[in-house]
Structure formats: C-alpha cells, structure tokens
Amino acid sequence: MIARVKQLDLFVSPPLQVKGDRPTVDHSTTFIPNQELPIHRWFRYSAGFSAAWAGAEIAKYCCPGRSLVFDPFVGCGTTLIAAQHLGVASVGIEAHRFVLRIARAKLRWTSDVRAFESLACHVLQHARRRRSNDLPDVPSLISRIYDDDTLRKLLAIAAAISHAAPPKPDSPQELAWLALVAILRACSHANTAPWQYVLPRKRKTRVLEPFEAYGEQVALMAHDMRVCQLSAPTRGTAAALLGDARSCDGVADHAVDLVLTSPPYPNNYDYADATRVEMSFLGDVARWADLHYAVRRHLIPSCSQHGSKENLNLDELLRDSALDPIRSDLAATCCALADLRRRRAGKKTYDTMLAAYFAGMSCSWRALSRVVRPGGLVCFVVGDSAPYGVHVPVERWLGALAEAAHFEVLRFEETRKRNVKWKNRKHRVPLHEGRLWLRRS
Ligand SMILES: C[S@@+](CC[C@H](N)C(=O)[O-])C[C@H]1O[C@@H](n2cnc3c(N)ncnc32)[C@H](O)[C@@H]1O
C-alpha cells in the first residue's frame, strides 16, 4: 500500500499555511511536514527540518546551474535533496557516518527505478529461501526488541542485500539497504519515545511482518522516485561528504552562495543514542558505551554524555580564544551549571558540554567565513535551551560568534515556542526555535 503523496509544489510550498484569518502552527523548523513528502519520508529523522521550506528558500536565493548551496550539518540530506530537485548544485558535510549513509542513499532517488525494483525483488526471494534457523549473537538491545522469527527474517534480508554483488558503480544496493533500515523500528514490538529513543519494555500494538514491510517500503520508494524524476527533469549535482563542520574541509574558498542548515542545539539530544537501534542491528555498535567512539566523539558536543565521557575540564575550555566574544556570559552560565551539577543527583556535565559546544560552533563560523562568498547568505535553524533550568540564549551567542567571524546578523525569525506546556516538565523556562539569518560581510 502506498501512502498518500502530495504531488504538487513538493519542494517549494510556503512554510506558513493560513486557514481563514488564523495562521496554523509553523512546522517549517521540524521534520513533521517531511513525513508526507516523497524521498524525505523514507527515513524518519526527528532532528530534520522541512524540505518544503528549504526548497522555498533555495528557489528564492539561488539560480539553477550557477549557485552553490552548502549544508555543513547535513543530517538526512534535506537541504541537498531540495536543491537537487530544483536543479541547484549543493554540497554538505556530516560527521555521523550512519546518518550520512542515509543521506547519500536518499540522494540516489535519481537512479534507475527498475534496477532498484529488480534488485529488491531478488533480495526478497533470496531472503525467503535462505532464512536460517540459527540465530547469530546479536547485541542485547536487538534480542530484546525482536522476537526470534522477526529477527531471522530481518537478518535474511540484510544477508541477501550484502550478497547481491553490485553489477555497476551506479548500483541500487544503497537504496535496497535503506529500505531495510527504514523498516527496522516498525518491525519491532518495542515502543519508541517521542524522539528516536527506544523503550524495549513498552510494547506497540501494531508490528509489521518484515517481508511484507520490506516489499511495501520498496514500492513506496520506487513510487517516489518515479514521481520526483518526472517532476524534476533537470537535477542539481549534490555531494554529501564525511567530515567536520568545524573545518569544512573539501569545500572551496568563497564558493558558497547560500548556507541552509541546522546545527545541533545544546539541549541534550543525543544523536548517537537516537540511531542505536539501527547501528546495533547493522553491527556498528555492540553496547551503549560503543556509541561514544563510533559517533559522539566526532560531533560537536550537544549532550551531557559527551562531556562526561571525554572528561572535559571547564577552566581549560573557557580559556579557548574562540570563545572571546561571549566569554563572560558563557562563563557565568557554565559556573552556575557546575554548581548545580554538584548539588543534583544526576551529576550531568552540562557545564563542560556548553563550553565545548560554543567553542565548536565558533570554529564552524570561522570555517564558514572561509567558504561563503562575500555577500552570501546563511540561515541557521536553531533553538535555545535550559539545562537544569538555566536559560542559554543560543541564537544570541551564536550571532555574537558569527559577527566575530565576519558575518552580519540580519534577523531571527521565531517559528515556534517550546516547553510552554508545563505539566510534568522538569523545568519551566519558556523556549523557542527559529531561523537566524546572516550575511557574509
Ligand atoms: C539538527 S541535525 C541536521 C538535520 C538536517 N537539517 C536534516 O534535515 O536532516 C544536526 C546534524 O549535525 C551533525 N553534526 C554534529 N556535529 C557535527 C560536525 N562537527 N560536523 C558535521 N556534522 C555534525 C549531527 O550528526 C546531525 O545529523
């Protein structure tokens, strides 16, 4: 069964819809609208933003064939795919290998649909025939969230994909891989939290059968590829690089016309834990502790586990000259958090996380200053945070760091309020999310 597809204005609809006189909630800084969009809906990445909004901005500021769009925090590739669809060239960087692989697989929506369908058909036949009775050793999370029969089937699909030798460089194997990764959660009886964390002890009522789910996912993807290939005959080149936004290596000096991105927010969201189910199934990690070495240590610190694992030292971090423009405010906040850490049971290292976060973001601004052409525009989708209830004015401090790196702050467009329904909340600090616009001087 193929879910309903919005076929028109897929990538360029205005972000704010108005019903009568009342504007509806603006979801353009969230992944929610992507759940109905072809290509973008192939993998639910809750940290993503709206592809329709990204497409509208690219269409406004870029010329097909002439402009270059850059996303230093690619995630699942929303910006790159929107640019590709509009015929605009793009480049992006992502430091999380698994997430990068998803983005790269999605960028292949332009490839041969029939070749993908025939590979997927072969994979399913092979998996049905060769399903083994033995179960290999799997990470404990995986044995807790699947029953044996489901796990056997999923592993059979994975084995069939890796045995299908790629016939040519343009092989659809990565699409076949993505179709499997995309159904892993739906085939588990374990429930998930509102973000991507998994709750093995809570059971879902609706669990999909793996072979059927795989077939349906392939049908959905093939359908989306056909729709998008018809609606976008001219596509922009897109390259997603494994790398670090703090250096932007691989992107030429002053080559970029528009940066459309969303960095991590310092709000304790753990990008490593968010992909634990998939990475455990694929054998990339065996235990929770492996996530740090496989993922977290490559990222800009934005969760407390990062600070505690690396044993960061607050005084040393605060001495970093990259923090000069915000040092006194940041130091006061970090010291308040260090004090709270000593008194709170959780002992969360928000103090070092925050200092390391802004030092990392300062490096990113310097790198962006090198790659963006004078006059080029930058849009950061970002939200503030309140670890232990201490407010961190993220967009204001990011703006100050950007100004020190030769950017001019143009405006902050608030898109939504967060943490305002205070029932059962850990703290009562109103937060918001929005778009910080800047221009390279
Ligand atoms: C808010 S998400 C971006 C989501 C993206 N806009 C989308 O729609 O999918 C931020 C991303 O930055 C990545 N990231 C964190 N530190 C990074 C670094 N130092 N260099 C590059 N990417 C990094 C994270 O892995 C995460 O995928």
CSV table of C-alpha atoms in Angstrom, one decimal, residues 64-379:
chain,number,residue,atom,x,y,z
A,64,PRO,CA,19.9,26.7,-11.2
A,65,GLY,CA,23.3,26.0,-12.8
A,66,ARG,CA,25.0,29.0,-11.2
A,67,SER,CA,24.6,28.9,-7.4
A,68,LEU,CA,26.1,26.6,-4.8
A,69,VAL,CA,24.1,25.7,-1.6
A,70,PHE,CA,26.0,24.4,1.4
A,71,ASP,CA,24.8,22.4,4.4
A,72,PRO,CA,27.6,21.9,7.0
A,73,PHE,CA,25.3,19.7,9.2
A,74,VAL,CA,23.7,17.5,6.5
A,75,GLY,CA,21.7,15.1,8.7
A,76,CYS,CA,19.4,13.1,6.4
A,77,GLY,CA,20.1,15.4,3.5
A,78,THR,CA,17.0,17.6,3.4
A,79,THR,CA,18.8,20.7,2.0
A,80,LEU,CA,20.7,18.7,-0.6
A,81,ILE,CA,17.7,16.9,-1.9
A,82,ALA,CA,15.7,20.1,-2.1
A,83,ALA,CA,18.5,21.7,-4.1
A,84,GLN,CA,18.9,18.7,-6.3
A,85,HIS,CA,15.2,18.8,-7.1
A,86,LEU,CA,15.4,22.5,-8.1
A,87,GLY,CA,18.5,22.0,-10.4
A,88,VAL,CA,20.8,23.8,-8.0
A,89,ALA,CA,24.2,22.4,-7.1
A,90,SER,CA,24.9,21.6,-3.5
A,91,VAL,CA,27.5,20.2,-1.1
A,92,GLY,CA,27.2,19.1,2.5
A,93,ILE,CA,29.1,17.7,5.4
A,94,GLU,CA,28.0,15.2,8.1
A,95,ALA,CA,30.1,13.7,10.8
A,96,HIS,CA,27.8,10.9,11.8
A,97,ARG,CA,28.6,8.0,9.5
A,98,PHE,CA,25.3,6.2,9.7
A,99,VAL,CA,23.2,9.3,9.2
A,100,LEU,CA,25.5,10.3,6.2
A,101,ARG,CA,24.8,6.9,4.7
A,102,ILE,CA,21.1,7.5,4.9
A,103,ALA,CA,21.5,11.0,3.2
A,104,ARG,CA,23.7,9.5,0.5
A,105,ALA,CA,21.2,6.7,-0.2
A,106,LYS,CA,18.3,9.3,-0.4
A,107,LEU,CA,20.3,11.3,-2.9
A,108,ARG,CA,20.1,8.3,-5.3
A,109,TRP,CA,16.4,9.0,-6.0
A,110,THR,CA,17.6,10.0,-9.4
A,111,SER,CA,18.8,6.5,-10.3
A,112,ASP,CA,17.2,3.7,-12.4
A,113,VAL,CA,13.9,2.7,-10.7
A,114,ARG,CA,13.6,-0.6,-12.5
A,115,ALA,CA,17.1,-1.7,-11.5
A,116,PHE,CA,16.2,-0.9,-7.8
A,117,GLU,CA,12.9,-2.8,-8.0
A,118,SER,CA,14.5,-5.9,-9.6
A,119,LEU,CA,17.3,-5.9,-7.0
A,120,ALA,CA,14.8,-5.6,-4.2
A,121,CYS,CA,12.7,-8.5,-5.7
A,122,HIS,CA,15.8,-10.6,-5.9
A,123,VAL,CA,16.6,-9.7,-2.3
A,124,LEU,CA,13.2,-10.8,-1.1
A,125,GLN,CA,13.2,-14.1,-3.0
A,126,HIS,CA,16.7,-14.9,-1.7
A,127,ALA,CA,15.8,-14.0,1.9
A,128,ARG,CA,12.6,-16.1,1.9
A,129,ARG,CA,14.5,-19.1,0.5
A,130,ARG,CA,17.6,-18.8,2.6
A,131,ARG,CA,16.2,-17.9,6.0
A,132,SER,CA,18.4,-19.8,8.5
A,133,ASN,CA,17.1,-21.4,11.7
A,134,ASP,CA,20.3,-20.4,13.6
A,135,LEU,CA,20.5,-17.0,15.2
A,136,PRO,CA,23.9,-15.4,15.4
A,137,ASP,CA,25.0,-13.5,18.5
A,138,VAL,CA,23.4,-10.0,18.4
A,139,PRO,CA,23.7,-7.0,20.7
A,140,SER,CA,21.4,-7.4,23.7
A,141,LEU,CA,19.2,-4.4,22.6
A,142,ILE,CA,18.4,-6.3,19.4
A,143,SER,CA,17.5,-9.6,21.1
A,144,ARG,CA,15.2,-7.6,23.5
A,145,ILE,CA,13.3,-5.7,20.8
A,146,TYR,CA,12.7,-8.5,18.3
A,147,ASP,CA,11.2,-12.0,18.6
A,148,ASP,CA,13.3,-14.8,17.0
A,149,ASP,CA,11.2,-15.2,13.9
A,150,THR,CA,11.2,-11.4,13.1
A,151,LEU,CA,15.0,-11.2,13.7
A,152,ARG,CA,15.7,-14.2,11.4
A,153,LYS,CA,13.7,-12.6,8.6
A,154,LEU,CA,15.4,-9.2,9.0
A,155,LEU,CA,18.8,-10.8,9.1
A,156,ALA,CA,18.0,-12.8,6.0
A,157,ILE,CA,17.1,-9.6,4.1
A,158,ALA,CA,20.4,-8.0,5.3
A,159,ALA,CA,22.4,-11.0,4.1
A,160,ALA,CA,20.6,-11.1,0.8
A,161,ILE,CA,21.4,-7.4,0.2
A,162,SER,CA,25.1,-7.8,1.0
A,163,HIS,CA,25.3,-10.9,-1.2
A,164,ALA,CA,23.8,-9.1,-4.2
A,165,ALA,CA,27.0,-8.1,-5.9
A,166,PRO,CA,26.8,-4.6,-7.3
A,167,PRO,CA,26.6,-5.0,-11.1
A,168,LYS,CA,28.0,-1.5,-11.8
A,169,PRO,CA,29.1,1.6,-9.9
A,170,ASP,CA,25.6,3.0,-10.1
A,171,SER,CA,24.2,0.0,-8.3
A,172,PRO,CA,20.9,0.5,-6.4
A,173,GLN,CA,22.3,-1.5,-3.5
A,174,GLU,CA,22.2,1.5,-1.2
A,175,LEU,CA,18.5,2.0,-1.9
A,176,ALA,CA,17.9,-1.6,-1.0
A,177,TRP,CA,19.9,-1.1,2.2
A,178,LEU,CA,17.9,2.0,3.1
A,179,ALA,CA,14.6,0.1,2.5
A,180,LEU,CA,15.7,-2.4,5.2
A,181,VAL,CA,16.9,0.3,7.6
A,182,ALA,CA,13.7,2.2,7.2
A,183,ILE,CA,11.5,-0.7,8.5
A,184,LEU,CA,13.6,-1.8,11.4
A,185,ARG,CA,11.6,0.1,14.0
A,186,ALA,CA,8.2,-0.7,12.5
A,187,CYS,CA,9.0,-4.5,12.7
A,188,SER,CA,9.9,-4.3,16.4
A,189,HIS,CA,7.4,-4.8,19.2
A,190,ALA,CA,9.3,-2.2,21.3
A,191,ASN,CA,7.8,1.2,21.6
A,192,THR,CA,9.7,4.4,20.9
A,193,ALA,CA,9.7,7.7,22.8
A,194,PRO,CA,8.6,10.9,21.0
A,195,TRP,CA,12.2,11.3,19.9
A,196,GLN,CA,14.1,8.4,18.4
A,197,TYR,CA,14.9,6.6,21.6
A,198,VAL,CA,13.7,3.1,22.0
A,199,LEU,CA,11.8,1.7,25.0
A,200,PRO,CA,12.2,-2.1,24.9
A,201,ARG,CA,9.9,-2.7,27.9
A,202,LYS,CA,6.9,-0.9,26.3
A,203,ARG,CA,5.1,-2.9,23.6
A,204,LYS,CA,3.4,-1.5,20.5
A,205,THR,CA,0.1,-2.8,19.3
A,206,ARG,CA,0.9,-2.8,15.6
A,207,VAL,CA,4.0,-4.6,14.5
A,208,LEU,CA,4.9,-5.2,10.8
A,209,GLU,CA,5.9,-8.5,9.3
A,210,PRO,CA,9.4,-8.0,7.8
A,211,PHE,CA,9.0,-9.4,4.3
A,212,GLU,CA,5.7,-7.6,3.8
A,213,ALA,CA,7.1,-4.4,5.3
A,214,TYR,CA,10.2,-4.6,3.1
A,215,GLY,CA,8.1,-5.1,-0.1
A,216,GLU,CA,5.9,-2.1,0.8
A,217,GLN,CA,8.8,0.1,1.6
A,218,VAL,CA,10.4,-0.7,-1.8
A,219,ALA,CA,7.1,0.0,-3.5
A,220,LEU,CA,6.8,3.4,-1.8
A,221,MET,CA,10.4,4.3,-2.6
A,222,ALA,CA,10.0,3.3,-6.3
A,223,HIS,CA,6.8,5.3,-6.5
A,224,ASP,CA,8.5,8.4,-5.0
A,225,MET,CA,11.5,8.1,-7.4
A,226,ARG,CA,9.1,8.0,-10.4
A,227,VAL,CA,7.1,11.0,-9.2
A,228,CYS,CA,10.2,13.1,-8.5
A,229,GLN,CA,12.1,12.1,-11.6
A,230,LEU,CA,9.0,13.2,-13.7
A,231,SER,CA,8.6,16.5,-11.8
A,232,ALA,CA,12.4,17.3,-11.9
A,233,PRO,CA,13.9,16.5,-15.2
A,234,THR,CA,17.0,18.7,-14.5
A,235,ARG,CA,18.7,18.0,-11.3
A,236,GLY,CA,21.5,19.7,-9.4
A,237,THR,CA,24.6,17.9,-8.5
A,238,ALA,CA,24.8,17.0,-4.8
A,239,ALA,CA,27.8,15.8,-2.8
A,240,ALA,CA,27.5,14.7,0.9
A,241,LEU,CA,30.9,14.5,2.4
A,242,LEU,CA,32.0,12.7,5.6
A,243,GLY,CA,33.7,15.4,7.6
A,244,ASP,CA,33.6,18.1,10.2
A,245,ALA,CA,31.7,21.4,10.1
A,246,ARG,CA,34.4,22.8,12.3
A,247,SER,CA,36.8,22.8,9.4
A,248,CYS,CA,34.6,22.4,6.3
A,249,ASP,CA,37.4,20.6,4.5
A,250,GLY,CA,36.6,19.7,0.9
A,251,VAL,CA,34.6,23.0,0.3
A,252,ALA,CA,36.5,25.6,-1.8
A,253,ASP,CA,37.1,29.2,-0.5
A,254,HIS,CA,34.3,31.7,-1.2
A,255,ALA,CA,32.4,29.1,-3.3
A,256,VAL,CA,29.1,29.1,-1.4
A,257,ASP,CA,26.2,31.4,-2.2
A,258,LEU,CA,23.7,30.1,0.4
A,259,VAL,CA,24.1,28.1,3.6
A,260,LEU,CA,20.9,26.4,4.8
A,261,THR,CA,21.4,24.3,7.8
A,262,SER,CA,20.6,23.4,11.3
A,263,PRO,CA,23.4,22.7,13.8
A,264,PRO,CA,22.9,20.5,16.9
A,265,TYR,CA,21.3,22.5,19.7
A,266,PRO,CA,22.9,22.3,23.2
A,267,ASN,CA,19.7,20.6,24.5
A,268,ASN,CA,21.0,17.2,25.5
A,269,TYR,CA,19.7,15.4,22.4
A,270,ASP,CA,22.0,12.5,21.8
A,271,TYR,CA,22.5,11.9,18.0
A,272,ALA,CA,24.3,8.7,18.8
A,273,ASP,CA,21.6,7.2,21.0
A,274,ALA,CA,19.0,8.2,18.5
A,275,THR,CA,20.4,5.8,15.9
A,276,ARG,CA,21.2,3.0,18.4
A,277,VAL,CA,18.6,0.5,17.1
A,278,GLU,CA,19.8,0.8,13.5
A,279,MET,CA,23.5,0.8,14.4
A,280,SER,CA,23.1,-2.2,16.7
A,281,PHE,CA,21.2,-4.2,14.1
A,282,LEU,CA,23.9,-3.4,11.5
A,283,GLY,CA,26.7,-4.5,13.9
A,284,ASP,CA,28.2,-1.0,14.1
A,285,VAL,CA,27.9,-1.0,17.9
A,286,ALA,CA,27.5,-3.8,20.3
A,287,ARG,CA,26.9,-1.9,23.6
A,288,TRP,CA,25.6,1.6,24.6
A,289,ALA,CA,29.2,2.6,25.5
A,290,ASP,CA,30.4,2.0,21.9
A,291,LEU,CA,28.2,4.8,20.7
A,292,HIS,CA,30.7,7.4,22.0
A,293,TYR,CA,33.6,6.0,20.0
A,294,ALA,CA,31.5,5.3,16.9
A,295,VAL,CA,29.6,8.5,16.8
A,296,ARG,CA,29.6,11.1,19.6
A,297,ARG,CA,33.3,11.9,19.7
A,298,HIS,CA,33.1,13.1,16.1
A,299,LEU,CA,30.3,15.5,16.7
A,300,ILE,CA,30.0,19.0,18.2
A,301,PRO,CA,29.2,18.3,21.9
A,302,SER,CA,25.5,18.8,22.5
A,303,CYS,CA,24.6,16.3,25.2
A,304,SER,CA,25.9,15.7,28.7
A,305,GLN,CA,27.2,12.2,27.9
A,306,HIS,CA,29.7,13.7,25.6
A,307,GLY,CA,31.2,15.9,28.3
A,308,SER,CA,31.4,13.2,30.9
A,309,LYS,CA,33.0,10.6,28.5
A,310,GLU,CA,35.7,13.0,27.4
A,311,ASN,CA,36.4,14.1,31.0
A,312,LEU,CA,36.4,17.7,29.8
A,313,ASN,CA,37.8,20.5,32.1
A,314,LEU,CA,35.7,23.6,32.4
A,315,ASP,CA,38.6,26.1,33.1
A,316,GLU,CA,40.6,24.8,30.1
A,317,LEU,CA,37.6,25.0,27.8
A,318,LEU,CA,36.8,28.6,28.9
A,319,ARG,CA,40.3,29.7,28.1
A,320,ASP,CA,39.8,28.9,24.4
A,321,SER,CA,40.2,32.2,22.4
A,322,ALA,CA,37.4,31.0,20.1
A,323,LEU,CA,35.0,32.0,23.0
A,324,ASP,CA,36.3,35.6,23.4
A,325,PRO,CA,33.1,37.3,22.1
A,326,ILE,CA,30.8,35.5,24.7
A,327,ARG,CA,33.3,34.5,27.4
A,328,SER,CA,31.9,36.5,30.4
A,329,ASP,CA,28.2,35.5,29.8
A,330,LEU,CA,29.1,31.9,29.0
A,331,ALA,CA,31.5,31.5,32.0
A,332,ALA,CA,28.7,32.8,34.3
A,333,THR,CA,26.2,30.3,32.9
A,334,CYS,CA,28.7,27.4,32.9
A,335,CYS,CA,29.7,28.1,36.6
A,336,ALA,CA,26.1,28.1,37.6
A,337,LEU,CA,25.7,24.8,35.9
A,338,ALA,CA,28.8,23.4,37.5
A,339,ASP,CA,27.4,24.4,40.9
A,340,LEU,CA,24.1,22.7,40.1
A,341,ARG,CA,25.9,19.6,39.0
A,342,ARG,CA,27.5,19.2,42.4
A,343,ARG,CA,24.1,19.5,44.1
A,344,ARG,CA,21.9,17.5,41.7
A,345,ALA,CA,21.6,13.7,41.8
A,346,GLY,CA,22.2,13.2,38.1
A,347,LYS,CA,25.5,15.0,38.1
A,348,LYS,CA,25.1,16.0,34.5
A,349,THR,CA,28.1,17.7,32.9
A,350,TYR,CA,26.1,20.4,31.2
A,351,ASP,CA,28.7,23.0,32.2
A,352,THR,CA,31.5,21.4,30.1
A,353,MET,CA,29.1,20.4,27.3
A,354,LEU,CA,28.0,24.0,26.9
A,355,ALA,CA,31.6,25.4,26.8
A,356,ALA,CA,32.7,22.7,24.3
A,357,TYR,CA,29.5,23.3,22.2
A,358,PHE,CA,30.1,27.0,21.8
A,359,ALA,CA,33.9,26.5,21.1
A,360,GLY,CA,32.9,24.0,18.4
A,361,MET,CA,30.3,26.4,16.9
A,362,SER,CA,32.9,29.2,16.9
A,363,CYS,CA,35.2,27.0,14.8
A,364,SER,CA,32.3,26.3,12.5
A,365,TRP,CA,31.7,30.1,12.0
A,366,ARG,CA,35.4,30.6,11.1
A,367,ALA,CA,35.2,27.7,8.6
A,368,LEU,CA,32.0,29.1,7.1
A,369,SER,CA,33.7,32.5,6.8
A,370,ARG,CA,36.2,30.9,4.6
A,371,VAL,CA,33.8,29.1,2.3
A,372,VAL,CA,30.9,31.6,1.9
A,373,ARG,CA,31.4,34.3,-0.7
A,374,PRO,CA,31.2,38.0,0.4
A,375,GLY,CA,27.5,38.9,0.4
A,376,GLY,CA,26.5,35.2,0.6
A,377,LEU,CA,23.6,34.4,2.9
A,378,VAL,CA,23.4,32.0,5.9
A,379,CYS,CA,20.4,30.6,7.6
